[in-house]
Coordinates of C-alpha atoms and ligand atoms in Angstrom, one line a residue:
M1 CA 110.3 87.6 116.4
H2 CA 108.8 91.1 116.9
D3 CA 105.1 91.5 117.7
L4 CA 104.8 94.1 115.0
V5 CA 106.9 95.7 112.3
I6 CA 105.9 99.0 110.7
K7 CA 107.5 98.7 107.3
G8 CA 108.9 101.4 105.0
G9 CA 107.4 104.5 106.6
T10 CA 108.9 107.9 106.7
V11 CA 110.2 107.9 110.3
V12 CA 110.1 111.2 112.2
D13 CA 111.4 109.9 115.4
G14 CA 110.9 112.9 117.7
A15 CA 114.6 113.5 118.2
G16 CA 114.5 116.3 115.7
G17 CA 116.6 114.8 112.9
A18 CA 115.6 114.7 109.2
P19 CA 112.8 112.3 108.3
R20 CA 114.1 109.0 106.9
T21 CA 112.7 105.8 105.5
A22 CA 113.0 103.0 108.0
D23 CA 111.2 100.2 109.7
V24 CA 110.0 100.3 113.3
A25 CA 109.8 97.1 115.3
I26 CA 107.7 96.7 118.4
A27 CA 107.8 94.0 121.1
G28 CA 106.2 93.9 124.4
G29 CA 104.6 97.3 124.0
H30 CA 107.9 99.0 123.5
I31 CA 110.0 100.0 120.5
A32 CA 112.5 97.1 119.9
A33 CA 114.4 98.7 117.0
V34 CA 114.3 101.4 114.3
G35 CA 116.3 100.7 111.2
D36 CA 116.6 99.3 107.7
D37 CA 114.8 96.2 106.8
L38 CA 113.9 94.7 110.2
G39 CA 112.2 91.8 108.6
S40 CA 108.7 90.9 109.4
G41 CA 106.9 90.5 112.7
R42 CA 103.9 88.5 113.9
R43 CA 102.0 91.5 112.3
T44 CA 103.3 93.8 109.7
L45 CA 102.0 97.2 108.8
D46 CA 102.8 98.8 105.5
A47 CA 103.6 102.4 106.1
D48 CA 104.7 103.3 102.6
G49 CA 103.9 107.0 102.1
L50 CA 103.0 107.6 105.7
L51 CA 104.9 109.5 108.4
V52 CA 105.7 107.3 111.4
T53 CA 105.9 109.5 114.6
P54 CA 105.7 109.1 118.3
G55 CA 102.2 109.6 119.8
W56 CA 101.6 113.2 120.9
V57 CA 102.1 114.1 124.6
D58 CA 99.6 116.8 125.5
I59 CA 100.7 118.4 128.7
H60 CA 97.7 120.8 129.2
S61 CA 94.4 119.1 129.7
H62 CA 91.6 119.0 132.2
Y63 CA 90.3 115.4 132.0
D64 CA 90.6 115.0 135.8
G65 CA 87.0 113.9 136.1
Q66 CA 86.3 112.6 132.6
A67 CA 89.3 110.2 132.7
L68 CA 87.5 108.3 135.4
W69 CA 84.3 107.6 133.5
D70 CA 85.4 107.9 129.8
P71 CA 88.0 105.4 128.7
V72 CA 88.5 107.0 125.3
L73 CA 89.0 110.8 125.8
E74 CA 88.3 111.1 122.0
T75 CA 88.8 114.8 121.9
S76 CA 92.5 114.1 122.4
A77 CA 92.8 110.4 121.5
G78 CA 91.2 111.0 118.1
H79 CA 93.9 113.6 117.3
G80 CA 97.0 111.4 117.7
V81 CA 97.4 112.1 121.4
T82 CA 98.6 109.1 123.3
T83 CA 99.4 110.8 126.7
V84 CA 97.5 113.6 128.4
V85 CA 98.6 115.4 131.5
M86 CA 95.7 116.7 133.6
G87 CA 95.4 118.7 136.8
N88 CA 96.5 122.0 135.3
C89 CA 95.8 125.5 136.4
G90 CA 95.5 124.5 140.1
V91 CA 92.1 122.8 139.8
G92 CA 91.2 119.1 140.2
F93 CA 89.5 116.7 142.5
A94 CA 92.1 115.5 145.0
P95 CA 93.0 115.6 147.8
V96 CA 89.4 116.3 149.0
R97 CA 87.4 115.6 152.1
P98 CA 83.8 114.5 151.5
E99 CA 82.3 117.9 152.7
H100 CA 84.3 119.8 150.1
R101 CA 83.3 117.7 147.1
P102 CA 80.5 120.1 145.9
W103 CA 82.9 123.0 146.2
T104 CA 85.6 121.3 144.0
I105 CA 82.9 120.7 141.4
A106 CA 81.8 124.4 141.6
L107 CA 85.4 125.4 141.1
M108 CA 85.9 123.2 138.1
E109 CA 82.6 124.3 136.6
G110 CA 83.6 128.0 137.0
V111 CA 87.2 127.8 135.9
E112 CA 87.0 125.2 133.1
D113 CA 83.4 125.3 132.0
I114 CA 82.7 121.6 132.8
P115 CA 79.0 121.5 133.9
G116 CA 78.5 120.8 137.6
A117 CA 75.7 118.3 136.7
V118 CA 78.1 116.3 134.6
L119 CA 80.7 116.1 137.4
E120 CA 78.1 115.3 140.0
E121 CA 76.9 112.3 138.1
G122 CA 80.3 111.3 136.7
L123 CA 82.5 111.3 139.8
D124 CA 82.2 108.4 142.3
W125 CA 84.6 109.8 144.9
R126 CA 86.5 106.6 145.7
W127 CA 89.3 108.7 147.1
Q128 CA 90.3 111.4 149.5
T129 CA 94.0 111.6 149.3
F130 CA 95.9 112.2 146.0
P131 CA 97.5 108.8 146.0
E132 CA 94.0 107.3 146.4
Y133 CA 92.9 109.4 143.4
L134 CA 95.8 108.1 141.4
D135 CA 94.8 104.5 142.3
A136 CA 91.2 105.2 141.2
L137 CA 92.7 106.5 137.9
A138 CA 94.9 103.5 137.6
A139 CA 91.9 101.1 138.2
A140 CA 89.8 102.8 135.4
P141 CA 90.1 101.5 131.8
H142 CA 92.0 103.8 129.4
A143 CA 92.6 103.8 125.7
I144 CA 95.5 106.3 126.2
E145 CA 97.8 107.2 129.0
V146 CA 96.8 109.7 131.6
A147 CA 99.0 111.6 134.0
A148 CA 98.0 113.9 136.8
Q149 CA 99.2 116.9 138.7
V150 CA 98.1 117.8 142.2
P151 CA 96.2 121.1 142.2
H152 CA 96.8 123.9 144.6
A153 CA 93.1 124.7 145.2
A154 CA 92.5 121.2 146.4
L155 CA 95.6 121.2 148.6
R156 CA 94.5 124.5 150.1
V157 CA 91.0 123.5 151.0
F158 CA 92.2 120.1 152.3
A159 CA 94.8 121.8 154.6
M160 CA 92.8 124.9 155.6
G161 CA 89.1 123.8 155.3
E162 CA 86.7 126.5 154.4
R163 CA 89.3 129.1 155.3
G164 CA 91.2 128.0 152.2
I165 CA 88.5 129.4 150.0
D166 CA 88.4 132.8 151.8
H167 CA 90.9 135.2 150.4
S168 CA 91.1 137.2 153.6
E169 CA 92.6 134.2 155.3
V170 CA 96.3 133.3 155.4
P171 CA 97.5 129.8 156.1
T172 CA 99.4 129.1 159.2
D173 CA 103.0 127.8 159.0
A174 CA 101.6 124.4 159.9
E175 CA 99.1 124.6 157.1
V176 CA 101.7 125.6 154.5
D177 CA 103.8 122.6 155.7
A178 CA 100.8 120.3 155.3
M179 CA 100.2 121.5 151.7
G180 CA 103.9 120.9 151.0
R181 CA 103.8 117.4 152.5
L182 CA 100.6 116.6 150.5
A183 CA 102.2 117.8 147.3
A184 CA 105.4 115.8 148.0
E185 CA 103.2 112.7 148.8
A186 CA 101.4 113.1 145.5
V187 CA 104.6 113.4 143.5
A188 CA 106.1 110.4 145.4
A189 CA 103.0 108.4 144.4
G190 CA 103.6 109.3 140.7
A191 CA 102.0 112.7 140.1
V192 CA 103.6 114.8 137.4
G193 CA 103.8 117.8 139.7
F194 CA 102.0 120.6 141.4
S195 CA 99.8 123.2 139.6
S196 CA 98.6 126.6 140.7
S197 CA 96.8 129.7 139.4
R198 CA 97.0 133.4 140.0
S199 CA 94.7 134.3 137.2
R200 CA 91.9 136.7 137.7
N201 CA 90.0 134.8 135.0
H202 CA 89.8 131.7 137.3
V203 CA 86.6 132.1 139.2
A204 CA 84.4 129.4 140.7
S205 CA 80.7 129.1 139.7
D206 CA 79.8 130.9 142.9
G207 CA 81.8 134.0 141.8
R208 CA 84.7 133.5 144.1
L209 CA 88.2 133.7 142.8
T210 CA 90.1 130.4 142.7
P211 CA 91.6 129.7 146.2
S212 CA 95.3 129.9 145.0
F213 CA 94.7 133.4 143.7
S214 CA 95.7 135.1 146.9
A215 CA 98.4 132.6 147.9
G216 CA 101.5 134.5 148.9
D217 CA 105.1 133.7 148.5
R218 CA 105.4 131.9 151.9
E219 CA 102.7 129.4 150.8
L220 CA 103.7 128.9 147.1
L221 CA 107.4 128.7 147.8
G222 CA 106.8 126.5 150.8
I223 CA 104.9 124.0 148.7
A224 CA 107.4 124.1 145.8
R225 CA 110.3 123.7 148.2
T226 CA 108.9 120.6 149.9
M227 CA 107.8 119.0 146.6
G228 CA 111.3 119.8 145.2
R229 CA 113.0 117.8 148.0
T230 CA 111.5 114.6 146.4
G231 CA 113.8 115.3 143.4
K232 CA 110.7 114.9 141.2
G233 CA 107.8 116.8 139.9
V234 CA 107.2 120.0 138.0
V235 CA 105.3 123.2 138.8
E236 CA 102.7 124.5 136.4
I237 CA 101.2 127.9 137.2
N238 CA 98.7 130.2 135.4
V239 CA 99.5 133.9 135.8
D240 CA 97.8 136.5 133.7
T241 CA 100.8 138.9 133.6
R242 CA 98.7 141.9 134.6
D243 CA 101.7 142.5 137.0
L244 CA 104.3 141.2 134.6
E245 CA 107.3 142.0 136.7
G246 CA 105.8 140.6 139.8
D247 CA 104.6 137.4 138.1
M248 CA 108.0 136.7 136.5
A249 CA 109.8 137.3 139.7
L250 CA 107.5 134.9 141.4
L251 CA 108.1 132.2 138.7
R252 CA 111.8 132.7 139.2
R253 CA 111.5 132.2 142.9
L254 CA 109.4 129.1 142.3
C255 CA 112.3 127.7 140.2
E256 CA 114.8 128.6 142.9
A257 CA 112.7 127.1 145.7
S258 CA 111.7 123.9 143.9
G259 CA 114.8 123.3 141.8
R260 CA 112.3 121.7 139.4
P261 CA 111.0 122.7 136.0
V262 CA 108.4 125.4 136.1
S263 CA 106.0 126.3 133.2
M264 CA 103.3 128.8 132.6
G265 CA 100.8 129.4 129.9
L266 CA 102.1 132.0 127.4
L267 CA 99.7 134.0 125.4
Q268 CA 99.5 137.3 123.6
R269 CA 96.7 138.7 125.8
P270 CA 94.1 141.3 124.9
G271 CA 95.3 144.7 126.1
Q272 CA 98.8 143.5 126.7
G273 CA 100.3 143.9 123.2
D274 CA 103.7 142.3 123.0
A275 CA 104.2 141.7 126.7
Y276 CA 104.8 138.1 125.8
R277 CA 108.2 139.2 124.5
Q278 CA 109.1 140.4 128.0
V279 CA 107.9 137.0 129.4
L280 CA 110.2 135.2 126.9
Q281 CA 113.0 137.5 128.0
A282 CA 112.4 136.5 131.6
F283 CA 112.6 132.8 130.5
E284 CA 116.0 133.5 128.9
E285 CA 117.2 135.2 132.1
A286 CA 116.1 132.3 134.2
A287 CA 117.8 129.9 131.8
G288 CA 121.0 131.9 132.1
A289 CA 120.8 131.3 135.8
G290 CA 120.4 127.6 135.3
H291 CA 116.7 127.3 135.8
M292 CA 114.2 125.5 133.6
L293 CA 111.4 128.0 133.2
L294 CA 109.3 127.4 130.1
G295 CA 106.2 128.7 128.4
Q296 CA 103.4 126.6 127.2
A297 CA 102.5 128.0 123.8
A298 CA 99.3 127.6 121.9
A299 CA 99.2 126.4 118.3
R300 CA 96.8 129.1 117.3
P301 CA 94.7 131.9 118.8
T302 CA 92.6 130.6 121.7
G303 CA 89.1 130.8 120.3
L304 CA 85.6 131.0 121.6
L305 CA 83.0 129.2 119.4
E306 CA 79.6 130.8 119.5
S307 CA 76.7 128.6 118.5
L308 CA 73.1 128.0 119.2
G309 CA 73.8 124.8 121.2
G310 CA 76.8 126.0 123.1
R311 CA 77.3 128.0 126.3
V312 CA 78.1 131.1 124.3
N313 CA 75.0 131.7 122.2
P314 CA 74.9 135.1 120.7
L315 CA 71.1 135.0 120.3
A316 CA 70.4 134.0 124.0
P317 CA 69.8 137.6 125.3
S318 CA 66.8 137.9 123.0
P319 CA 63.5 137.0 124.7
A320 CA 61.9 136.2 121.3
Y321 CA 64.7 133.8 120.5
R322 CA 64.3 132.0 123.8
E323 CA 60.5 131.7 123.2
I324 CA 60.8 130.6 119.6
S325 CA 63.8 128.3 119.7
G326 CA 62.1 126.1 122.3
C327 CA 59.0 125.4 120.3
D328 CA 59.8 125.9 116.6
P329 CA 63.5 126.1 115.8
D330 CA 62.7 126.2 112.0
A331 CA 60.9 129.5 112.6
L332 CA 64.3 131.1 113.2
Q333 CA 64.8 131.0 109.4
K334 CA 61.9 133.4 108.8
P335 CA 62.8 136.9 107.9
E336 CA 60.3 138.5 110.3
V337 CA 61.5 136.4 113.2
K338 CA 65.1 137.3 112.4
A339 CA 64.2 141.0 112.3
R340 CA 62.4 140.8 115.6
I341 CA 65.3 139.0 117.3
L342 CA 67.9 141.3 115.8
A343 CA 65.9 144.3 117.0
E344 CA 65.9 142.8 120.5
L345 CA 69.6 142.3 120.4
S346 CA 70.5 145.8 119.3
G347 CA 72.3 147.6 122.0
Q348 CA 73.3 144.3 123.7
A349 CA 77.0 144.0 124.3
D350 CA 78.1 140.6 123.0
M351 CA 81.4 138.8 122.4
T352 CA 81.5 140.1 118.9
A353 CA 81.5 143.6 120.2
R354 CA 84.3 142.8 122.7
F355 CA 86.4 141.1 120.1
P356 CA 85.7 142.8 116.8
L357 CA 87.7 140.2 114.8
A358 CA 85.2 137.4 114.7
F359 CA 84.9 134.9 111.8
E360 CA 82.7 132.3 110.4
L361 CA 84.5 129.0 111.3
G362 CA 83.4 127.4 108.0
D363 CA 83.7 123.8 106.8
P364 CA 86.4 122.6 106.8
P365 CA 87.2 124.8 109.8
R366 CA 89.6 127.7 109.2
Y367 CA 91.5 129.3 112.1
D368 CA 93.8 131.5 110.0
R369 CA 91.5 133.8 108.2
P370 CA 92.8 137.4 107.7
P371 CA 90.8 140.4 109.1
S372 CA 89.5 141.0 105.5
E373 CA 87.4 137.9 105.9
S374 CA 86.1 138.8 109.4
L375 CA 82.3 139.1 109.9
A376 CA 82.9 142.8 110.4
A377 CA 84.6 143.2 107.1
R378 CA 81.9 141.1 105.3
A379 CA 79.1 143.1 107.0
A380 CA 80.7 146.4 106.0
E381 CA 80.9 145.1 102.4
A382 CA 77.3 143.9 102.4
G383 CA 76.0 147.0 104.2
V384 CA 74.5 145.1 107.0
E385 CA 75.1 144.8 110.8
V386 CA 77.6 142.2 112.1
K387 CA 74.8 140.7 114.1
D388 CA 73.0 140.0 110.9
L389 CA 75.8 137.8 109.7
V390 CA 76.3 136.2 113.1
Y391 CA 72.6 135.3 113.1
D392 CA 72.8 133.6 109.7
V393 CA 75.9 131.6 110.7
V394 CA 74.5 130.3 114.0
V395 CA 71.0 129.7 112.8
G396 CA 72.5 127.8 109.8
G397 CA 74.1 125.5 112.4
G398 CA 77.6 127.0 112.1
F399 CA 80.0 128.5 114.6
V400 CA 81.3 132.0 115.0
Y401 CA 84.9 131.8 115.9
V402 CA 86.2 134.6 118.2
P403 CA 90.0 134.6 118.6
V404 CA 90.4 135.9 122.2
S405 CA 94.2 135.9 122.5
N406 CA 97.2 135.5 120.2
Y407 CA 95.4 137.5 117.4
L408 CA 96.0 141.1 118.3
D409 CA 97.8 141.7 115.1
G410 CA 95.2 140.0 112.9
D411 CA 97.6 137.2 112.0
L412 CA 99.4 134.2 113.4
R413 CA 102.9 135.7 113.6
A414 CA 102.7 136.1 117.4
V415 CA 101.7 132.5 117.7
R416 CA 104.6 131.4 115.6
E417 CA 107.1 133.6 117.6
M418 CA 106.0 132.0 120.8
L419 CA 106.0 128.5 119.4
V420 CA 109.5 128.6 117.9
H421 CA 111.1 130.2 121.0
P422 CA 113.5 127.6 122.4
L423 CA 112.1 128.1 125.9
T424 CA 108.5 127.1 125.0
V425 CA 106.7 123.8 124.3
P426 CA 103.3 123.4 122.8
G427 CA 100.5 123.4 125.3
L428 CA 97.2 125.0 126.3
S429 CA 94.9 122.7 124.4
D430 CA 92.6 122.5 127.4
G431 CA 91.3 119.1 126.4
G432 CA 88.3 118.2 128.5
A433 CA 87.5 121.8 129.5
H434 CA 85.3 124.5 128.1
C435 CA 83.1 121.7 126.8
T436 CA 80.7 123.6 124.5
M437 CA 82.6 126.9 123.8
I438 CA 86.2 126.1 123.0
A439 CA 87.5 123.3 120.7
D440 CA 91.2 123.9 121.0
F441 CA 91.7 120.2 122.0
D442 CA 92.8 119.7 118.4
Y443 CA 95.9 121.9 118.7
P444 CA 98.2 118.9 118.1
T445 CA 96.5 118.3 114.7
F446 CA 96.6 122.0 113.9
L447 CA 100.3 122.2 114.8
L448 CA 101.1 119.5 112.3
G449 CA 98.7 120.3 109.6
Y450 CA 98.9 124.1 109.6
W451 CA 102.4 124.8 110.8
G452 CA 103.9 121.8 109.1
R453 CA 102.1 122.0 105.8
D454 CA 99.6 124.8 105.2
A455 CA 101.3 127.9 106.5
P456 CA 102.8 130.3 104.0
E457 CA 106.1 129.0 102.9
D458 CA 108.2 131.6 104.8
L459 CA 106.4 130.8 108.0
R460 CA 106.1 127.0 107.7
L461 CA 107.9 124.9 110.3
P462 CA 109.9 121.7 109.5
I463 CA 107.9 118.5 110.2
E464 CA 110.6 117.0 112.3
W465 CA 110.6 120.1 114.5
V466 CA 106.8 120.1 114.9
V467 CA 106.9 116.4 115.8
Q468 CA 109.7 116.8 118.3
Q469 CA 108.0 119.7 120.0
Q470 CA 104.7 117.8 120.7
C471 CA 106.1 114.5 121.9
A472 CA 109.7 114.6 122.9
A473 CA 109.8 118.1 124.3
T474 CA 106.5 117.9 126.1
A475 CA 107.3 114.5 127.5
R476 CA 110.6 115.8 128.8
L477 CA 109.0 118.8 130.5
A478 CA 106.5 116.5 132.2
G479 CA 109.2 114.1 133.3
L480 CA 107.8 111.3 131.3
H481 CA 111.1 110.0 130.1
D482 CA 109.8 106.6 128.8
R483 CA 108.0 108.1 125.8
G484 CA 108.0 110.8 123.1
M485 CA 110.6 109.3 120.8
L486 CA 110.8 106.3 118.5
E487 CA 113.9 104.8 120.0
A488 CA 114.6 101.3 121.3
G489 CA 113.3 100.9 124.8
K490 CA 110.7 103.7 124.7
R491 CA 106.9 103.0 124.8
A492 CA 105.4 102.0 121.5
D493 CA 103.0 104.9 121.3
V494 CA 103.0 105.6 117.6
N495 CA 101.1 107.5 114.9
L496 CA 101.0 106.6 111.2
I497 CA 100.1 109.8 109.4
D498 CA 99.1 110.7 105.9
L499 CA 100.3 114.3 106.1
A500 CA 98.3 115.4 103.0
A501 CA 95.1 114.5 104.8
V502 CA 95.9 115.9 108.3
G503 CA 93.1 118.1 109.6
A504 CA 90.1 118.2 111.8
T505 CA 86.4 118.0 111.0
V506 CA 84.1 120.9 112.1
P507 CA 83.4 120.4 115.8
A508 CA 80.0 119.0 116.5
L509 CA 78.1 119.1 119.8
V510 CA 77.6 115.6 121.1
H511 CA 75.5 115.0 124.2
D512 CA 77.4 112.0 125.6
L513 CA 78.7 113.4 128.9
P514 CA 77.1 112.1 132.2
A515 CA 73.7 113.7 132.9
G516 CA 73.3 114.3 129.2
G517 CA 76.0 117.0 129.2
A518 CA 77.3 118.3 125.8
R519 CA 80.8 118.6 124.5
L520 CA 82.3 119.7 121.2
L521 CA 84.0 116.9 119.4
S522 CA 85.9 116.8 116.1
R523 CA 87.6 114.0 114.3
G524 CA 91.2 114.2 113.5
T525 CA 91.8 113.2 109.8
G526 CA 95.0 111.9 108.3
Y527 CA 95.8 109.6 111.3
A528 CA 95.8 106.3 109.5
V529 CA 96.8 104.4 112.7
T530 CA 97.4 105.5 116.3
M531 CA 98.8 102.9 118.7
V532 CA 99.3 102.9 122.4
A533 CA 101.9 100.4 123.8
G534 CA 101.9 98.7 120.4
E535 CA 98.1 98.2 120.3
V536 CA 96.0 100.0 117.6
T537 CA 93.6 102.4 119.3
F538 CA 92.4 104.5 116.3
E539 CA 92.3 103.5 112.7
H540 CA 91.3 106.2 110.2
G541 CA 89.4 108.1 112.8
T542 CA 87.6 105.2 114.3
Y543 CA 88.3 103.9 117.8
T544 CA 89.1 100.2 117.8
G545 CA 88.1 99.5 121.4
A546 CA 91.6 98.8 122.5
L547 CA 92.4 99.7 126.2
A548 CA 96.1 99.7 126.2
G549 CA 96.6 102.9 128.1
G550 CA 96.7 103.5 131.8
L551 CA 97.9 105.9 134.5
A552 CA 101.4 107.2 133.7
R553 CA 103.2 107.7 137.0
V554 CA 106.4 109.8 137.0
Ligands
ZN1 ZN1 94.1 125.1 131.9

């Protein structure tokens, strides 16, 4: 007898075929069978009217620290995600020597906006090598599955010491060899792969560019080549395509050197117009030469959320605001106080000036507003300054949503174009990062709810395609071949979804990180049941306490 049978749901199995009514039987934490009338199990779940899908596999997160102290990772786990891949963008906490711990924290704080105080309190440093870090992850309790990549910044500083942080230094051949050996050792121990960054946006909290920024070909290709010899592992790299041709040539060489899948974050970047199309073309050329070079595409514009409680507070530059908000927050509602603060803010360059298309996020949150609903358009109509409306939104407890990339045309067509390209998979949710200023961790929910249901009919994407992309396709890229599909033998990581109810609540700031640190959290709606290895982890948005996840080793 099966442990559990999910009866009569609309099965969207992740393979991409049309949804069909079927039962799903689970035994021993794995899918036992998918088919008609599989009888009853020790437990039976009625899934009539619900989609039955694999759990989402989110390949771009930054829970490298959090996964050690937080068993739930609700920002992902509450949105149907059952596997997260961490260690992206070349930053993380292993391998590390004791003397470099503070620096790895400063780097993570600067690059991913995870407060240093949170990491200092949260990390217990039971490891130095990457395999030891994996063991620490494996020993920690988990509601969902976590998988890790070995980050270039850590490799560099481990192999080169302080010189690894200094961009005027070049590693010796022996140091390049050491980095390669450490990457291979990590992958042999179960790491998903090796990650790096050449982004100018990746700066440590002390102002220094991320160590891998200046890594040359000899170093990057040397690491990729040695890792590739294990026959396992992927390469993830963040390039900002300021030198598009150079970056794409480098990625191509990384494919050649490693013989492994290579992926990069793909965005329509400010000031770069439709350069993403040239990137897609470079992917096609690489595919033509037999390489697996893929883009990680975002489900919507990457967006800053400005608020009074978050790191990007549009009123913060005003001395009057700082004085008043500390002693009497209610006073901010008074017209004379508002006038004084706005006067102090006039002439201050803020995010709203840099990115003129800013919006009120609203409740329920809307990420697809047209430019006619922007704060600038509303201010022009009302004959007031944009700052006036920004003030009302944030003082009212709301968020100003500033789409930073993927919104250059004032709509979501570029997002769609990148998503549907056959050489991209969904990514870039950045779960665990940018704690109080970005809430893109709900990308998987948005991908399903917006693109699968709410988008204008001519732009909408088939549910079976959306599901396939964010479980089977992402799992395949990460080399996690035991999951991502509802098929006999695969892990029983499953979502039961009421598609009509799929969405996310407005993010709220919760102060539950170590050292009282804050993070934005929203609840996924429409997830009737999420299970990991056949155990129910979330039921209608509430965590059940189940700890059926663990470290996924590739
Ligand atoms: Zn990242």
